[in-house]
Coordinates of C-alpha atoms (C1' of nucleotides) in Angstrom, one line a residue:
Chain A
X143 CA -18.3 -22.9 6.8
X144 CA -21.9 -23.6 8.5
X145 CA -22.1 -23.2 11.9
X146 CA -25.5 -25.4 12.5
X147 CA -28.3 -26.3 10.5
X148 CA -31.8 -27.0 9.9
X149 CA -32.1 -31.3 9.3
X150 CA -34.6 -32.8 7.7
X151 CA -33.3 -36.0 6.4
X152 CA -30.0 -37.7 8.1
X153 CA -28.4 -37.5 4.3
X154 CA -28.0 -33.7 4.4
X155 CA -26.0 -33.8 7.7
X156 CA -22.4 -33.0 6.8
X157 CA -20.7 -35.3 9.0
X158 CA -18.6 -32.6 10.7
X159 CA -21.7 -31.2 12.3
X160 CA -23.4 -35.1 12.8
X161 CA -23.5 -34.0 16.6
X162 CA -26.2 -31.7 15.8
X163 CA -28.6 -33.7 14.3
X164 CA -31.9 -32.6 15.8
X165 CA -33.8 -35.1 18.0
X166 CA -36.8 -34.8 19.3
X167 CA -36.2 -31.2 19.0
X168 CA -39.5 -29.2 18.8
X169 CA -40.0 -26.8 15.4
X170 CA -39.8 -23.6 17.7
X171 CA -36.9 -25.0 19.3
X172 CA -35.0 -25.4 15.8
X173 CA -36.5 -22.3 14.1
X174 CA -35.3 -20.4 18.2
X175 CA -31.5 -22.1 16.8
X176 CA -31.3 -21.5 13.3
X177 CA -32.2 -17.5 14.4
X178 CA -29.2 -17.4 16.9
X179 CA -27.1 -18.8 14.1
X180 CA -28.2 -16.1 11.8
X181 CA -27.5 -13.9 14.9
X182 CA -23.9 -15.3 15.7
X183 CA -23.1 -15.6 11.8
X184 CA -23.5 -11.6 11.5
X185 CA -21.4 -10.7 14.4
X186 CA -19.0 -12.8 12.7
X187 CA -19.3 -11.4 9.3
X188 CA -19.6 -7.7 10.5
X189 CA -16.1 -7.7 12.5
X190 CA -14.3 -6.8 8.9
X191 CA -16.8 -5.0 7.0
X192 CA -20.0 -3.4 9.2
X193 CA -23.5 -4.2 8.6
X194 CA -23.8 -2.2 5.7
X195 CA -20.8 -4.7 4.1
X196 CA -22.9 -7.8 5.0
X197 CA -25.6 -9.8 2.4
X198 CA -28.3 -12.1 2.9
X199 CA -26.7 -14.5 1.0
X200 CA -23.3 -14.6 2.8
X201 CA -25.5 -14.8 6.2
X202 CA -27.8 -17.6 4.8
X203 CA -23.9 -19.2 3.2
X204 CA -22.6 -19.4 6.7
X205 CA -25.5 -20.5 8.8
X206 CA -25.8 -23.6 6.1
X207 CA -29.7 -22.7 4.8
X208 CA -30.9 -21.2 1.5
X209 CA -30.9 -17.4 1.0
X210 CA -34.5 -17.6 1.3
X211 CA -34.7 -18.9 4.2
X212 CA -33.7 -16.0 6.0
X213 CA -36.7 -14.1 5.5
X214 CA -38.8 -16.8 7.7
X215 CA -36.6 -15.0 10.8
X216 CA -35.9 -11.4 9.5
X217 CA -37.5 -9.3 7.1
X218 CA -34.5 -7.6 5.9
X219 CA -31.0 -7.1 7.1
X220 CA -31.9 -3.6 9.0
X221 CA -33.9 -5.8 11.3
X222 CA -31.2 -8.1 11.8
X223 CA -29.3 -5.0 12.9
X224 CA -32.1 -3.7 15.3
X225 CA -32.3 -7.5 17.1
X226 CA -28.1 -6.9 17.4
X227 CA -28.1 -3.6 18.8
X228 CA -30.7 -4.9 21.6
X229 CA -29.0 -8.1 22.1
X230 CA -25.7 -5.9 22.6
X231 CA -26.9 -3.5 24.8
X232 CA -28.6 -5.6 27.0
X233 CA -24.5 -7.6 27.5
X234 CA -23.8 -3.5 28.5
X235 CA -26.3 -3.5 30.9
X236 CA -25.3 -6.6 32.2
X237 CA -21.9 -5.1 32.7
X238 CA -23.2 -1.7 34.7
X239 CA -25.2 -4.0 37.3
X240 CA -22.2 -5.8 38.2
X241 CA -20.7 -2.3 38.5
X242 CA -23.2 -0.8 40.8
X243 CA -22.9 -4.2 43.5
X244 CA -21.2 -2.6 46.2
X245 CA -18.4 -0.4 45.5
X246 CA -18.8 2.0 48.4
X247 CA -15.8 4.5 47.9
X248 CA -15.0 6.7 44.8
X249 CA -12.2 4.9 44.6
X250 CA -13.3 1.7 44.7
X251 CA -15.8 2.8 41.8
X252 CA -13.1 3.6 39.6
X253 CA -11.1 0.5 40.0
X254 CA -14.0 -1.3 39.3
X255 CA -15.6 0.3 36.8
X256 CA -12.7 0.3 34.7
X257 CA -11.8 -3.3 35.5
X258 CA -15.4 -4.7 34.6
X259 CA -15.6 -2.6 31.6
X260 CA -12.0 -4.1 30.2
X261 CA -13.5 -7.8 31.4
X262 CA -16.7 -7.1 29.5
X263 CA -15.4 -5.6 26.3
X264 CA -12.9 -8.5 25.8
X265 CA -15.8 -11.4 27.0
X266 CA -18.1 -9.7 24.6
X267 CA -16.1 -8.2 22.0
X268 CA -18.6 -9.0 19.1
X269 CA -21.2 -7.1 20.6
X270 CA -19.1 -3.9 21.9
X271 CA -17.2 -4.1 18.2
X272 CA -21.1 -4.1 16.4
X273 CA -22.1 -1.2 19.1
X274 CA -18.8 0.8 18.2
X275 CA -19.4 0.4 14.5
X276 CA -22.4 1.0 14.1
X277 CA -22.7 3.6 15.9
X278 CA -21.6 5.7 12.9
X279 CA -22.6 3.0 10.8
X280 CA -23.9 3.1 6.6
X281 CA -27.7 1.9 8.2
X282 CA -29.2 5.2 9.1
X283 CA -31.9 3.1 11.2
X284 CA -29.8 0.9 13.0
X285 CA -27.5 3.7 13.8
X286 CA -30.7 6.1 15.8
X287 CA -31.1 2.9 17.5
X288 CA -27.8 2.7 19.1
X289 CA -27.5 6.5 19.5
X290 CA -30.6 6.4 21.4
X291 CA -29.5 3.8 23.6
X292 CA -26.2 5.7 24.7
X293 CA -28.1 8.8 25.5
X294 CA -30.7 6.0 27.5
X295 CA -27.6 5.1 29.3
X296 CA -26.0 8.5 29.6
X297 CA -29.5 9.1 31.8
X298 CA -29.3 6.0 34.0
X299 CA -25.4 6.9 34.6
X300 CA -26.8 10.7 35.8
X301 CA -29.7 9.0 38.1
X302 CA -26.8 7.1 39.4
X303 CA -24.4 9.7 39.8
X304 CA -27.2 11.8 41.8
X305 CA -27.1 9.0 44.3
X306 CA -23.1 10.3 45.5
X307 CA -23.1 12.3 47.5
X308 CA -22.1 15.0 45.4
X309 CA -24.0 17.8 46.9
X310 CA -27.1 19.3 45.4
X311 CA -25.6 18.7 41.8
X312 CA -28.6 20.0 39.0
X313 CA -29.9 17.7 36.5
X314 CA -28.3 19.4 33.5
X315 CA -25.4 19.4 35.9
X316 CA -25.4 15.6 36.4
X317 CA -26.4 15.1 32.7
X318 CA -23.1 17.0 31.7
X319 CA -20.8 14.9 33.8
X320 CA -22.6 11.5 32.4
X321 CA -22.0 12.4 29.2
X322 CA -18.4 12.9 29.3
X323 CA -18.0 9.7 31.4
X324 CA -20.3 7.7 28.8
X325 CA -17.9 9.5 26.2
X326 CA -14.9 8.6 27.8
X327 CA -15.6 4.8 28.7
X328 CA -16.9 4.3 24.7
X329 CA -13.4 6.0 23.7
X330 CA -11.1 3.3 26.1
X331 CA -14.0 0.4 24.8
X332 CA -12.7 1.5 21.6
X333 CA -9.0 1.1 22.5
X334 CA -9.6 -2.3 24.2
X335 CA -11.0 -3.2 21.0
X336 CA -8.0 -2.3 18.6
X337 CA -5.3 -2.9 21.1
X338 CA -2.5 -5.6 21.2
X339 CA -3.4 -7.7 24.2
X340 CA 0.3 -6.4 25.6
X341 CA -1.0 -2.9 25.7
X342 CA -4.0 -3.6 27.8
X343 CA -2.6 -2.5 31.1
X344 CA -1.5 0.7 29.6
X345 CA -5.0 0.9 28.2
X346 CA -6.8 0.6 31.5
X347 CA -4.5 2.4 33.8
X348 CA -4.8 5.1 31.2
X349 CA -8.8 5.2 31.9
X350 CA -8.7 5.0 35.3
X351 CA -6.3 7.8 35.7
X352 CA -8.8 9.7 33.1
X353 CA -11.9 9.0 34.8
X354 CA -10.2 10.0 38.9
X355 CA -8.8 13.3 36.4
X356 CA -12.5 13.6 35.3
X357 CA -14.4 12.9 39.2
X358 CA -12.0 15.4 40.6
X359 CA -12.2 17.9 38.2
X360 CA -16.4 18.0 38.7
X361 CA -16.3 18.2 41.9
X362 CA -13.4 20.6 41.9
X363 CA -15.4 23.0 39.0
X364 CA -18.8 22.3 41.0
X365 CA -17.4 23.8 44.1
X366 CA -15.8 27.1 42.9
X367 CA -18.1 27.6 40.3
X368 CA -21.5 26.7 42.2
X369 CA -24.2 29.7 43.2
Chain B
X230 CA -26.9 15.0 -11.3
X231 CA -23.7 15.3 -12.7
X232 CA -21.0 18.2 -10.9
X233 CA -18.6 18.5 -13.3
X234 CA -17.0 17.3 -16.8
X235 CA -14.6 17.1 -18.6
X236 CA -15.9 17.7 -22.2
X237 CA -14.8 16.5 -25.1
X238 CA -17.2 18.1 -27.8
X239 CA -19.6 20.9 -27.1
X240 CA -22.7 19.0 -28.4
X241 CA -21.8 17.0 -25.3
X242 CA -22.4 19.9 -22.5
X243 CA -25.3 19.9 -20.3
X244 CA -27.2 23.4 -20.5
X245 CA -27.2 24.1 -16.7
X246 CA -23.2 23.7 -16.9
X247 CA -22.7 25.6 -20.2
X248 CA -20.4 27.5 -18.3
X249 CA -18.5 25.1 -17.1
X250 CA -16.9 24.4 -20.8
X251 CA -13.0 24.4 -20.5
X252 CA -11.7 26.9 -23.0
X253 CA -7.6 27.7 -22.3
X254 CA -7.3 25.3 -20.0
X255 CA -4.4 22.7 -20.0
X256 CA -4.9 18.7 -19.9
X257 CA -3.5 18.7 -16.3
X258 CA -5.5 21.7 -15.4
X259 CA -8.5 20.0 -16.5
X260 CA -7.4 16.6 -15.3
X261 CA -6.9 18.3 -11.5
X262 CA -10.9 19.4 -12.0
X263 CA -11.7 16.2 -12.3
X264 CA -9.9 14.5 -9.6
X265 CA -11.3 17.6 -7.3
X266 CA -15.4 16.4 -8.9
X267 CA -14.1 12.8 -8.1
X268 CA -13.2 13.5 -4.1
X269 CA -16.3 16.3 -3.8
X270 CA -18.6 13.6 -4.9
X271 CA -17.5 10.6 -2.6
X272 CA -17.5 13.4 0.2
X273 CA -21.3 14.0 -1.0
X274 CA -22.1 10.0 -1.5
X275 CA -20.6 8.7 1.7
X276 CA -22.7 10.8 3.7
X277 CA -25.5 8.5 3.6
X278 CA -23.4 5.3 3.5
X279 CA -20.0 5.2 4.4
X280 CA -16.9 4.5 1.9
X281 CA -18.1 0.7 2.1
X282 CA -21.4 1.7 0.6
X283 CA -19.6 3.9 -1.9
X284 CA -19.5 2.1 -5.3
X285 CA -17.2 3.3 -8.5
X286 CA -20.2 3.3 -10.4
X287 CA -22.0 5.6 -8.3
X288 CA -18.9 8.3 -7.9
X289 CA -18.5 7.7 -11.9
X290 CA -22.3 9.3 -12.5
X291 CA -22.1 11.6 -10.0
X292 CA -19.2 13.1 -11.5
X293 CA -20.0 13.0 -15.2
X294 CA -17.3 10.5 -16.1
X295 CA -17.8 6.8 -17.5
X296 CA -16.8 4.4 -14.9
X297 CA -13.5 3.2 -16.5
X298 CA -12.3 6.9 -16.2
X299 CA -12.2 6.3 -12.8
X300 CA -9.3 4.5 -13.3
X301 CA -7.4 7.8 -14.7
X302 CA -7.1 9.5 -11.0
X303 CA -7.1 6.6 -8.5
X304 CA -6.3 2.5 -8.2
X305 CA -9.5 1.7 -5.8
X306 CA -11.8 3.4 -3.6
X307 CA -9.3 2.5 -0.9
X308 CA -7.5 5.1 -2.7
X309 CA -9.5 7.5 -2.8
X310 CA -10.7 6.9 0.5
X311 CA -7.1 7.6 1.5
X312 CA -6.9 10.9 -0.3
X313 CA -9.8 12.1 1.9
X314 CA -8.1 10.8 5.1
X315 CA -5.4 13.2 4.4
X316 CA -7.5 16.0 3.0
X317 CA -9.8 16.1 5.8
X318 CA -7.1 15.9 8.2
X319 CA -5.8 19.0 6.8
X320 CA -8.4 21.3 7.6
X321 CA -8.7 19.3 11.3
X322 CA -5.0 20.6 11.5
X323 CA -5.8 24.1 10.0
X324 CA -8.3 24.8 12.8
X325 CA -6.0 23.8 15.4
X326 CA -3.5 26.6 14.3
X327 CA -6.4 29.0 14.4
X328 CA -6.9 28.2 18.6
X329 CA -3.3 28.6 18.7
X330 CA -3.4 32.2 17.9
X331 CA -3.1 34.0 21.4
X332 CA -5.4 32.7 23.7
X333 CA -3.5 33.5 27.3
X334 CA -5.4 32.8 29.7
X335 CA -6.6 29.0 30.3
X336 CA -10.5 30.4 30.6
X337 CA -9.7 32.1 27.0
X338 CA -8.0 28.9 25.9
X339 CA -11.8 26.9 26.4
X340 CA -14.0 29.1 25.5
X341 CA -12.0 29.8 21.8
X342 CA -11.2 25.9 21.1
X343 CA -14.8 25.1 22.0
X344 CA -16.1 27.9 19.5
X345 CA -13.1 27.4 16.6
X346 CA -14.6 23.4 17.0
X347 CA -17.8 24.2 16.3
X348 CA -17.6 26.4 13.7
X349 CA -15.4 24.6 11.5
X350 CA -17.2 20.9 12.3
X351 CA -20.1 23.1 10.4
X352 CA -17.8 24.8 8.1
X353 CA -16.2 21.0 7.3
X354 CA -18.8 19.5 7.7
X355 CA -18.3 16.6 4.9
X356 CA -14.7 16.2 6.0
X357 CA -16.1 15.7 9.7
X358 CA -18.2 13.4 9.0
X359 CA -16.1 11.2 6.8
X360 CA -13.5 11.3 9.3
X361 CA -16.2 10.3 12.1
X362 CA -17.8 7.2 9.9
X363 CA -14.4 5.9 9.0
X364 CA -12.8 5.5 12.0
X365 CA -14.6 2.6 13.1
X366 CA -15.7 2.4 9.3
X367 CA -15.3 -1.0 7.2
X368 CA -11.9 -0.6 5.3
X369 CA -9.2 -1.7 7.0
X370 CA -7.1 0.5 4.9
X371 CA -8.5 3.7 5.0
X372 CA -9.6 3.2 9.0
X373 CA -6.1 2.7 10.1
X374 CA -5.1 6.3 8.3
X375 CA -8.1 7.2 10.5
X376 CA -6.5 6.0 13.6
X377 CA -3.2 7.0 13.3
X378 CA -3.8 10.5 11.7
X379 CA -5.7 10.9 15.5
X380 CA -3.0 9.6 17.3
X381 CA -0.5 12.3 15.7
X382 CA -3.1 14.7 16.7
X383 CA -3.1 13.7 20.4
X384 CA 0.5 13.7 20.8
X385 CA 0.9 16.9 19.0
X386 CA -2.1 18.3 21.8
X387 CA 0.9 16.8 24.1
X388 CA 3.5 19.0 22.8
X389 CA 1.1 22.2 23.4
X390 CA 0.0 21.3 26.8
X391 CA 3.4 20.9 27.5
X392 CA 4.1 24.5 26.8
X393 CA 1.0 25.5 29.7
X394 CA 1.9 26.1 33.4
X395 CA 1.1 22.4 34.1
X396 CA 4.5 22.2 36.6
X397 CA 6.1 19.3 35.8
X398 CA 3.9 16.7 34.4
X399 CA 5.6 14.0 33.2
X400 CA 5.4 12.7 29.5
X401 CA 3.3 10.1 30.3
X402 CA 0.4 11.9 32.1
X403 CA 0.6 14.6 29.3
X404 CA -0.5 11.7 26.7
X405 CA -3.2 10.8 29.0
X406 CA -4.7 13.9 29.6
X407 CA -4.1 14.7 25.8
X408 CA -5.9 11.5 25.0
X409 CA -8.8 12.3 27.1
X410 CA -9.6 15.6 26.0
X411 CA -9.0 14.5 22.1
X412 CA -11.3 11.8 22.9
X413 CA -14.1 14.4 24.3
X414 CA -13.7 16.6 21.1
X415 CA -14.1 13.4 19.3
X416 CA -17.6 13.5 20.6
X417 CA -18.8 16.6 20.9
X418 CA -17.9 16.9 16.8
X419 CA -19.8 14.0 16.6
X420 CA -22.7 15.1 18.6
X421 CA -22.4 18.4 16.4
X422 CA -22.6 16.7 13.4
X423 CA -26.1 14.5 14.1
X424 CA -27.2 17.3 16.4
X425 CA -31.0 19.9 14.9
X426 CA -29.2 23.5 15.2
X427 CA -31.1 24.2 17.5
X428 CA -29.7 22.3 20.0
X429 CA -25.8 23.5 19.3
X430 CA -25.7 26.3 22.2
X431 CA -26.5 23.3 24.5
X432 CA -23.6 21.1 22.9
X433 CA -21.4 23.8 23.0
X434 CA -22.2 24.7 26.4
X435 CA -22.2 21.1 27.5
X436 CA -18.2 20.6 25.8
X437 CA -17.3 24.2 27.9
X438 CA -17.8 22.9 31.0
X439 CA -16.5 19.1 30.4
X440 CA -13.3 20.6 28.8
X441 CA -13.0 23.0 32.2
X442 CA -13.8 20.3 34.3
X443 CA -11.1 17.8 32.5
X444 CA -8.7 20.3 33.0
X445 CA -9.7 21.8 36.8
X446 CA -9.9 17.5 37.5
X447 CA -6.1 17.6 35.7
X448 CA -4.5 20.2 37.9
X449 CA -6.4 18.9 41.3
X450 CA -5.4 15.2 40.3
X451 CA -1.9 16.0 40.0
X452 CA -1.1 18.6 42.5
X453 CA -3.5 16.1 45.1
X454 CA -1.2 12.4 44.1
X455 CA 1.8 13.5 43.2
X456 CA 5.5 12.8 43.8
Chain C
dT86 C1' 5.1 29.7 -37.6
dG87 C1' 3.6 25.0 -39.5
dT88 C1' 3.7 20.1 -39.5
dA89 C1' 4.1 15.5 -37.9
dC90 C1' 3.9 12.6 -34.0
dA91 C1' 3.3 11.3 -28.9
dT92 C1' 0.6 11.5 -25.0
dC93 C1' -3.2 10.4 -22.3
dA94 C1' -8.1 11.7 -20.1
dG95 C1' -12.1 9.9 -21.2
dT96 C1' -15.1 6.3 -24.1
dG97 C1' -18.0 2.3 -24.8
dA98 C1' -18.7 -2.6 -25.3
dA99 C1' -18.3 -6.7 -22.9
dC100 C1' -17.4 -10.1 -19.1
dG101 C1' -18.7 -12.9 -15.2
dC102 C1' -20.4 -12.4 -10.4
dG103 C1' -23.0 -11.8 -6.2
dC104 C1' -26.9 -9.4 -4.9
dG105 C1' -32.1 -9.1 -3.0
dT106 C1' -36.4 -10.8 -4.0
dT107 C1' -40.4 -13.7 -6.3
dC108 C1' -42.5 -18.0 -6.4
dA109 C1' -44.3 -22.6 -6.1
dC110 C1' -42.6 -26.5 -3.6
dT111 C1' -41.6 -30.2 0.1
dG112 C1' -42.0 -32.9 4.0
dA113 C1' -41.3 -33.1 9.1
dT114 C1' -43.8 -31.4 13.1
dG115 C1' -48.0 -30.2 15.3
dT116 C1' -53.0 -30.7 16.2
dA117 C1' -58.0 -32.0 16.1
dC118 C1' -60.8 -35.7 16.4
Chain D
dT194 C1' -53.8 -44.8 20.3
dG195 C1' -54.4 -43.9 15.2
dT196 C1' -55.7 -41.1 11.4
dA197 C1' -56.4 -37.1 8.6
dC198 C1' -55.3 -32.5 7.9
dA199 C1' -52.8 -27.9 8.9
dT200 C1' -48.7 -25.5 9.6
dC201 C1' -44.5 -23.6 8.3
dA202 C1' -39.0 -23.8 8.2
dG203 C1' -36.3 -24.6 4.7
dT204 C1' -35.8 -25.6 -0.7
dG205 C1' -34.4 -24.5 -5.4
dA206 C1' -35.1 -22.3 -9.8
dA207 C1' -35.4 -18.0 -11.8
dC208 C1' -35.4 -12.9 -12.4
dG209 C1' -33.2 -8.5 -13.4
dC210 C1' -29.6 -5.3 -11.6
dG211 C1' -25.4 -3.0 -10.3
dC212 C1' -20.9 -4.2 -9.5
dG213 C1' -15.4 -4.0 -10.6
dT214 C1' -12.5 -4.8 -14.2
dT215 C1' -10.6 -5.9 -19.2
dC216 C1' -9.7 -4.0 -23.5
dA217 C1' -9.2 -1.6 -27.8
dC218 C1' -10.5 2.9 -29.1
dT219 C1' -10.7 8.2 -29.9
dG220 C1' -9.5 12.7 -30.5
dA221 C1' -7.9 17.0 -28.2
dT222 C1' -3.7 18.7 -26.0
dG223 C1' 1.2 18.9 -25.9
dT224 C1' 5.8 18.7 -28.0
dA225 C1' 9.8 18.1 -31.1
dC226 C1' 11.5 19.8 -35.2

DNA sequence: TGTACATCAGTGAACGCGCGTTCACTGATGTAC
DNA sequence: TGTACATCAGTGAACGCGCGTTCACTGATGTAC
């Protein structure tokens, strides 16, 4: 069924979306909708079958415009894929500044990471289900792209895990510990995302207990292993 | 290029696979080659594209069969699909018994599941990799198998942690720590798998120390917020 | 051992369908004067 | 403010292609006697 159109004559409105009828709506504006509505379409379509399951034509079906038509906002459905992966990181992003607002104790990091990250996955499902598929995803392009925006974040958790004071960790050290955390959190995002909502407490005091095993166990290591 | 054949009439024999041509060999002998040509050449096709971008058609060629043969060995590609769920999981489970194999001390226990893990992730590499892509893949079917084939795993990891000198950890803490360190192998297989070869000593060092730390964190964790 | 019949893995023609992509087009919006 | 022209998002017909699936078939292998 399509989720908004382009109008150019009242007669082509069906009436279910009459509320939509463009008024003095500029072309940009209308061209800026009709590409979110591609954009909202494939997150839709892509929940049961991945990008490399989705066609033009069932894009351009649900959107409510002609096959062709889709080409005057994407060149190909690989693109579509790239725009998604940087729509859906930046929602991640949004998620780790909210994380990094106070939270002064290693505790209170924990609780709080793992509550805003079962907040965000659930609030932004469509994106972290796209990110999760396709990260070992049929599109060999699209796929790079989201691997290299995980190890981009694995970075900019190590930078922010040099800030604790965890005492004159190296980078490779720091870099180590990121990337099991970054492993870790994608693993429970995963579980949030197949879960029964009933098993969501499980789910989340699961990770929390696994990231304080993980803090513990660095710091723990760091000190009777360090030179 | 077709693998294998099953050939009828010797005018019909490819030169290169001349010695391929069954002589003495029974109809479900023969029939077995096939159904082997059929699940090689999926494991070869889906490497590129997943099982969603795995048509009948394609397999068919590969193999050396018309497409309705297809039919003869398996219902759908779901099928199929499933048959490599189970195959792959095999050799995951045949690895596993090799770490079992002494291994004392817990130092001994890293260092040999981090090196068994690597070598067979290169050794299995097709069976790795499908079981990577189809976890989060696009059939429902065959991603569930994924799923719950992994979730066996973790609760047999249980069962042998259980057996360590982890002083009376309860059930529950033993599936979380289970969970975490199946979901860390998860990802260093995967890293192995997109990884230049170069750059596996890194990996392998990198999953060393997270599996150390995980388990120093595991011991400090418990022993520090216990009852 | 030889013969007559059953089985069944693989064949090949045919089908309707959805796919991506081309092309010339339309007509509302935008702009220059 | 009004007019003439340019822009361009969306249209619709058409294309060739690979897809899964149907069906009646063939002929080597297997079996009963």
């Amino acid at each position: 069924m399509p989720n908004t159109v382009h109008i150019r004559t009242p007669k082509r409105v069906p009436d279910n979306l009459a509320t939509l009828i463009p008024v003095n709506v500029s072309r940009s504006d209308q061209k800026e909708r009709t590409r979110r509505a591609i954009l909202d379409a494939a997150l839709r379509l892509t929940e049961d079958t991945g990008l490399a399951g989705l066609s033009l034509r069932q894009v351009a079906k649900e959107v409510g415009i002609v096959p062709t038509a889709f080409y005057r906002h994407f060149d190909s459905i690989d693109q579509l894929g790239l725009a998604l992966v940087e729509e859906s990181f930046g929602s991640l992003r949004a998620m780790i500044r909210d994380v990094r607002q106070g939270s002064p104790s290693l505790g209170q990091i924990v609780d709080s990471s793992v509550s805003v990250l079962s907040q965000h996955v659930r609030d932004e499902r469509a994106h972290f289900g796209f990110i999760a598929r396709e990260k070992s995803g049929g599109s060999p392009v699209v796929r790079d792209a989201v691997r290299r925006e995980f190890q981009l974040f694995e970075r900019e958790l190590a930078t922010d895990l040099a800030r604790l004071p965890m005492e004159h960790w190296s980078t490779e050290d720091l870099r180590i510990l990121s990337n099991l955390i970054v492993g870790s959190m994608i693993a429970t995002s995963e579980e949030i995302l197949a879960a029964e909502p009933r098993d969501l407490p499980d789910i989340t005091h699961r990770a929390r207990t696994q990231l304080l095993m993980v803090i513990v166990g660095a710091l723990n290591w760091k000190s009777s292993a360090s030179h």
